[in-house]
Amino acid sequence: MDVDTRLLRYFVTVAEEGNLTRAAERLFVSQPALTKQIRQLENRLGVRLFSRSRAGMALTEPGRALAGRAPALLEGWDDAWRAATAASRRAARVLHVGYLASAANEATPRIIAGFARRRPGWRVEMRQAPWSVPAAGLADGTVDVALVRLPFPGQDGFRVRDLLTEPRHVALPAAHPLAAREVIAFRELWDEPFVAAPPETGAWREHWLGTDERDGRPPLVGAVTEQPDDWLSAIANGLGVALAPASAARFYARPGVVYRPVDGVGPSRVAVAWPPAADANPVVQDFVASCVAEVGGR
């Protein structure tokens, strides 16, 4: 019997969450679409996988049997798919590098040039990820290695090498009363609405909301964005303020938005990250070595 692995992934997510709404949020699909996919899987298998109630989605006996085996099946498929795609990239002599926003700032061109010296004939293909995907393609295997901002969801499942740190500033509308300050205390921003990343990004979102530096006071979210252009528009239009790396003032200058240093929040960390399986991949390790040589790291 042929079953789409996508249906199995949907099933596993619903089984883990026990709730269609939360599962749909994790999968970035609508709840009706997810319900339809679960029913399609049940029809394909000829069994009922969940019992549905107001309390949520409870696994049936056949559902528990499938839930016990599906994760290993999907992991095996993921390993096989990654091996095949990695072999294809090696044959084409292309290294796929994921990144967010400004990547490693001004050091990015030096890193790529350093890699080219180590691997003549190879080409780096940079793939920008939206802020809704802070792992920058590592989680789904669409990239070989990534330049990321820490922390990101699933970070413990990857190798991570810190490269640099930079202060976090605040981006404000130019007409904001605090915009004339040279330095702003973070405490003065606690009651401001913030422009945030999507809730699904977890620790990434919390870091850029400064949650750990608020003495337990929850942040107020004025807008949610996934891309730099939307983020800048939301700030310029007065929907909120936002923490940002100091380098954002150079890479994301825009009329109507100003950046100011913030006192009371820790720095942003840039790192290179790769899957454990790539420890044995000399091409990925050459890219990591180029990052360390051109930027630093510890």
Coordinates of N, CA and C in Angstrom, one line a residue, residues 145-261:
V145 N 24.2 23.5 5.3 CA 24.8 24.2 6.4 C 24.1 25.5 6.4
A146 N 24.1 26.2 7.6 CA 23.4 27.5 7.6 C 24.1 28.5 8.5
L147 N 23.9 29.8 8.2 CA 24.4 30.9 9.0 C 23.1 31.3 9.8
V148 N 23.1 31.2 11.1 CA 21.9 31.4 11.8 C 22.1 32.4 13.0
R149 N 21.0 32.9 13.5 CA 21.0 33.6 14.8 C 20.5 32.7 15.9
L150 N 21.2 32.8 17.0 CA 20.8 31.9 18.1 C 19.9 32.7 19.1
P151 N 19.0 32.0 19.8 CA 18.7 30.5 19.6 C 17.7 30.3 18.5
F152 N 17.6 29.1 18.0 CA 16.6 28.7 17.0 C 15.9 27.4 17.4
P153 N 14.7 27.1 17.1 CA 14.0 25.9 17.4 C 14.8 24.7 16.9
G154 N 14.9 23.7 17.8 CA 15.6 22.4 17.4 C 17.1 22.5 17.4
Q155 N 17.6 23.6 18.0 CA 19.0 23.9 18.0 C 19.8 22.7 18.6
D156 N 19.3 22.1 19.6 CA 20.1 21.0 20.2 C 20.3 19.8 19.3
G157 N 19.6 19.7 18.2 CA 19.7 18.6 17.3 C 20.8 18.8 16.2
F158 N 21.5 20.0 16.3 CA 22.5 20.3 15.3 C 23.8 20.7 16.0
R159 N 24.9 20.6 15.2 CA 26.2 21.2 15.6 C 26.1 22.7 15.4
V160 N 26.6 23.4 16.4 CA 26.6 24.9 16.3 C 27.9 25.4 16.7
R161 N 28.4 26.3 15.9 CA 29.7 27.0 16.2 C 29.5 28.5 16.3
D162 N 29.6 29.1 17.4 CA 29.5 30.6 17.5 C 30.5 31.3 16.7
L163 N 30.1 32.3 16.0 CA 31.1 33.1 15.2 C 31.3 34.5 15.7
L164 N 30.2 35.2 16.0 CA 30.3 36.6 16.5 C 29.1 37.0 17.3
T165 N 29.3 38.0 18.0 CA 28.1 38.6 18.8 C 28.1 40.1 18.4
E166 N 26.9 40.6 18.5 CA 26.7 42.1 18.3 C 25.6 42.5 19.2
P167 N 25.6 43.8 19.6 CA 24.5 44.3 20.5 C 23.2 44.2 19.8
R168 N 22.1 44.1 20.6 CA 20.8 44.3 20.1 C 20.4 45.8 20.3
H169 N 19.9 46.3 19.2 CA 19.3 47.7 19.2 C 17.8 47.6 19.2
V170 N 17.2 48.8 19.2 CA 15.7 48.8 19.0 C 15.4 49.6 17.7
A171 N 14.5 49.1 16.9 CA 14.1 49.8 15.7 C 12.7 50.5 16.1
L172 N 12.6 51.8 15.9 CA 11.4 52.5 16.2 C 11.0 53.4 15.1
P173 N 9.7 53.8 15.1 CA 9.2 54.8 14.1 C 10.0 56.1 14.3
A174 N 10.3 56.8 13.3 CA 11.1 58.0 13.5 C 10.4 59.0 14.3
A175 N 9.1 59.0 14.4 CA 8.3 60.0 15.1 C 8.1 59.5 16.6
H176 N 8.6 58.4 17.0 CA 8.4 57.9 18.3 C 9.1 58.8 19.3
P177 N 8.4 59.0 20.5 CA 9.0 59.9 21.5 C 10.4 59.6 22.0
L178 N 10.7 58.3 21.9 CA 12.1 57.8 22.4 C 13.1 57.9 21.3
A179 N 12.7 58.2 20.0 CA 13.6 58.1 18.9 C 14.7 59.2 19.0
A180 N 14.5 60.2 19.8 CA 15.6 61.2 19.9 C 16.6 60.9 20.9
R181 N 16.4 59.8 21.7 CA 17.4 59.4 22.7 C 18.7 58.8 22.0
E182 N 19.8 58.9 22.6 CA 21.0 58.3 22.1 C 21.0 56.8 22.6
V183 N 20.6 56.5 23.8 CA 20.5 55.1 24.3 C 19.2 55.0 25.0
I184 N 18.5 53.9 24.8 CA 17.2 53.7 25.5 C 17.3 52.5 26.4
A185 N 16.8 52.7 27.6 CA 16.7 51.6 28.6 C 15.6 50.6 28.2
F186 N 15.9 49.3 28.2 CA 14.9 48.4 27.8 C 13.6 48.5 28.6
R187 N 13.8 48.8 29.9 CA 12.6 48.9 30.8 C 11.6 49.9 30.2
E188 N 12.1 50.9 29.5 CA 11.2 52.0 29.0 C 10.4 51.4 27.8
L189 N 10.8 50.3 27.3 CA 10.1 49.7 26.1 C 9.1 48.6 26.5
W190 N 9.1 48.2 27.8 CA 8.3 47.1 28.2 C 6.8 47.2 27.9
D191 N 6.3 48.4 27.9 CA 4.8 48.6 27.6 C 4.6 49.0 26.2
E192 N 5.6 49.0 25.4 CA 5.4 49.2 23.9 C 4.9 48.0 23.2
P193 N 4.1 48.1 22.2 CA 3.8 47.0 21.3 C 5.0 46.7 20.5
F194 N 5.3 45.4 20.3 CA 6.4 44.9 19.5 C 6.0 44.2 18.3
V195 N 6.8 44.4 17.2 CA 6.6 43.6 16.0 C 7.4 42.3 16.2
A196 N 6.6 41.2 16.1 CA 7.2 39.9 16.5 C 7.2 38.9 15.3
A197 N 8.0 37.9 15.5 CA 8.0 36.7 14.6 C 6.8 35.8 14.9
P198 N 6.4 34.9 14.0 CA 5.3 34.0 14.3 C 5.5 33.2 15.6
P199 N 4.4 32.9 16.3 CA 4.5 32.2 17.6 C 5.2 30.8 17.4
E200 N 5.1 30.2 16.2 CA 5.6 28.9 16.0 C 7.2 28.8 16.2
T201 N 7.8 30.0 16.1 CA 9.2 30.1 16.2 C 9.8 30.0 17.6
G202 N 8.9 29.9 18.6 CA 9.3 29.6 19.9 C 10.4 30.5 20.5
A203 N 11.5 29.9 20.9 CA 12.6 30.6 21.5 C 13.2 31.7 20.7
W204 N 13.1 31.6 19.4 CA 13.6 32.7 18.5 C 12.7 33.9 18.7
R205 N 11.4 33.7 18.7 CA 10.5 34.9 18.9 C 10.7 35.5 20.3
E206 N 10.8 34.6 21.3 CA 11.0 35.1 22.7 C 12.3 36.0 22.8
H207 N 13.4 35.5 22.1 CA 14.6 36.2 22.2 C 14.5 37.6 21.6
W208 N 13.8 37.8 20.5 CA 13.7 39.1 19.9 C 12.6 39.9 20.5
L209 N 11.8 39.3 21.4 CA 10.9 40.1 22.2 C 11.5 40.5 23.6
G210 N 12.7 40.0 23.8 CA 13.4 40.3 25.1 C 12.7 39.7 26.3
T211 N 12.0 38.6 26.1 CA 11.2 38.0 27.2 C 12.0 37.8 28.4
D212 N 13.2 37.3 28.3 CA 14.0 37.0 29.5 C 14.4 38.2 30.3
E213 N 14.4 39.4 29.7 CA 14.9 40.6 30.3 C 13.7 41.5 30.8
R214 N 12.5 40.9 30.9 CA 11.3 41.8 31.3 C 10.9 41.6 32.7
D215 N 11.7 40.9 33.5 CA 11.3 40.6 34.9 C 9.9 40.0 35.0
G216 N 9.6 39.1 34.1 CA 8.3 38.4 34.1 C 7.1 39.1 33.5
R217 N 7.3 40.3 33.0 CA 6.2 41.0 32.4 C 6.0 40.5 31.0
P218 N 4.9 40.1 30.6 CA 4.7 39.6 29.2 C 4.8 40.7 28.2
P219 N 5.3 40.4 27.0 CA 5.4 41.4 25.9 C 4.0 41.6 25.3
L220 N 3.9 42.8 24.8 CA 2.7 43.2 24.0 C 3.0 43.1 22.5
V221 N 2.3 42.3 21.8 CA 2.6 42.1 20.4 C 1.6 43.0 19.5
G222 N 2.2 43.9 18.7 CA 1.4 44.8 17.9 C 1.2 44.3 16.5
A223 N 2.2 43.4 16.0 CA 2.1 42.9 14.7 C 3.0 41.7 14.6
V224 N 2.7 40.8 13.7 CA 3.5 39.6 13.4 C 3.9 39.6 12.0
T225 N 5.2 39.5 11.7 CA 5.8 39.5 10.3 C 6.8 38.3 10.2
E226 N 7.0 38.0 8.9 CA 8.0 36.9 8.6 C 9.1 37.4 7.7
Q227 N 9.0 38.5 7.1 CA 10.1 39.0 6.1 C 10.5 40.4 6.5
P228 N 11.8 40.7 6.3 CA 12.3 42.1 6.6 C 11.5 43.2 6.1
D229 N 11.0 43.1 4.8 CA 10.3 44.3 4.3 C 9.0 44.5 5.1
D230 N 8.3 43.4 5.4 CA 7.1 43.6 6.2 C 7.4 44.1 7.6
W231 N 8.5 43.6 8.1 CA 8.9 44.0 9.5 C 9.1 45.5 9.5
L232 N 9.9 46.0 8.5 CA 10.2 47.5 8.4 C 8.9 48.3 8.2
S233 N 8.0 47.8 7.4 CA 6.8 48.5 7.1 C 5.9 48.6 8.4
A234 N 5.9 47.5 9.2 CA 5.1 47.5 10.4 C 5.7 48.6 11.4
I235 N 7.0 48.6 11.5 CA 7.6 49.6 12.4 C 7.3 51.0 11.9
A236 N 7.6 51.3 10.6 CA 7.4 52.6 10.0 C 6.0 53.1 10.2
N237 N 5.0 52.2 10.1 CA 3.6 52.5 10.2 C 3.1 52.6 11.6
G238 N 4.0 52.5 12.6 CA 3.7 52.7 14.0 C 3.0 51.5 14.6
L239 N 3.1 50.3 14.1 CA 2.4 49.1 14.7 C 3.2 48.6 15.8
G240 N 4.4 49.0 16.0 CA 5.2 48.5 17.1 C 6.7 48.8 16.9
V241 N 7.5 48.5 17.9 CA 8.9 48.6 17.9 C 9.5 47.2 17.8
A242 N 10.8 47.1 17.7 CA 11.4 45.7 17.6 C 12.8 45.8 18.0
L243 N 13.3 44.7 18.7 CA 14.7 44.5 18.9 C 15.3 44.0 17.6
A244 N 16.5 44.4 17.3 CA 17.2 44.0 16.1 C 18.7 44.0 16.3
P245 N 19.5 43.2 15.5 CA 20.9 43.3 15.6 C 21.4 44.7 15.3
A246 N 22.5 45.1 15.9 CA 23.0 46.5 15.6 C 23.3 46.7 14.1
S247 N 23.7 45.6 13.4 CA 23.9 45.6 11.9 C 22.7 46.0 11.1
A248 N 21.5 45.8 11.7 CA 20.3 46.1 10.9 C 20.3 47.6 10.5
A249 N 20.9 48.5 11.3 CA 21.0 49.9 10.9 C 21.7 50.0 9.6
R250 N 22.6 49.1 9.3 CA 23.4 49.2 8.0 C 22.7 48.5 6.9
F251 N 22.1 47.3 7.2 CA 21.5 46.5 6.2 C 20.1 46.8 5.9
Y252 N 19.4 47.3 6.9 CA 17.9 47.6 6.7 C 17.6 49.0 7.0
A253 N 18.3 50.0 6.5 CA 18.0 51.4 6.6 C 16.8 51.7 5.8
R254 N 15.9 52.5 6.4 CA 14.7 52.8 5.7 C 14.1 54.1 6.2
P255 N 13.7 55.0 5.3 CA 13.0 56.3 5.8 C 11.9 55.9 6.8
G256 N 11.8 56.7 7.9 CA 10.7 56.4 8.8 C 11.1 55.5 9.9
V257 N 12.2 54.8 9.8 CA 12.7 53.9 10.9 C 14.0 54.3 11.4
V258 N 14.2 54.3 12.7 CA 15.5 54.7 13.3 C 15.9 53.5 14.2
Y259 N 17.2 53.4 14.4 CA 17.7 52.4 15.3 C 18.5 53.0 16.4
R260 N 18.3 52.6 17.7 CA 19.0 53.1 18.8 C 19.5 52.0 19.7
P261 N 20.7 52.2 20.3 CA 21.2 51.2 21.2 C 20.3 51.0 22.4

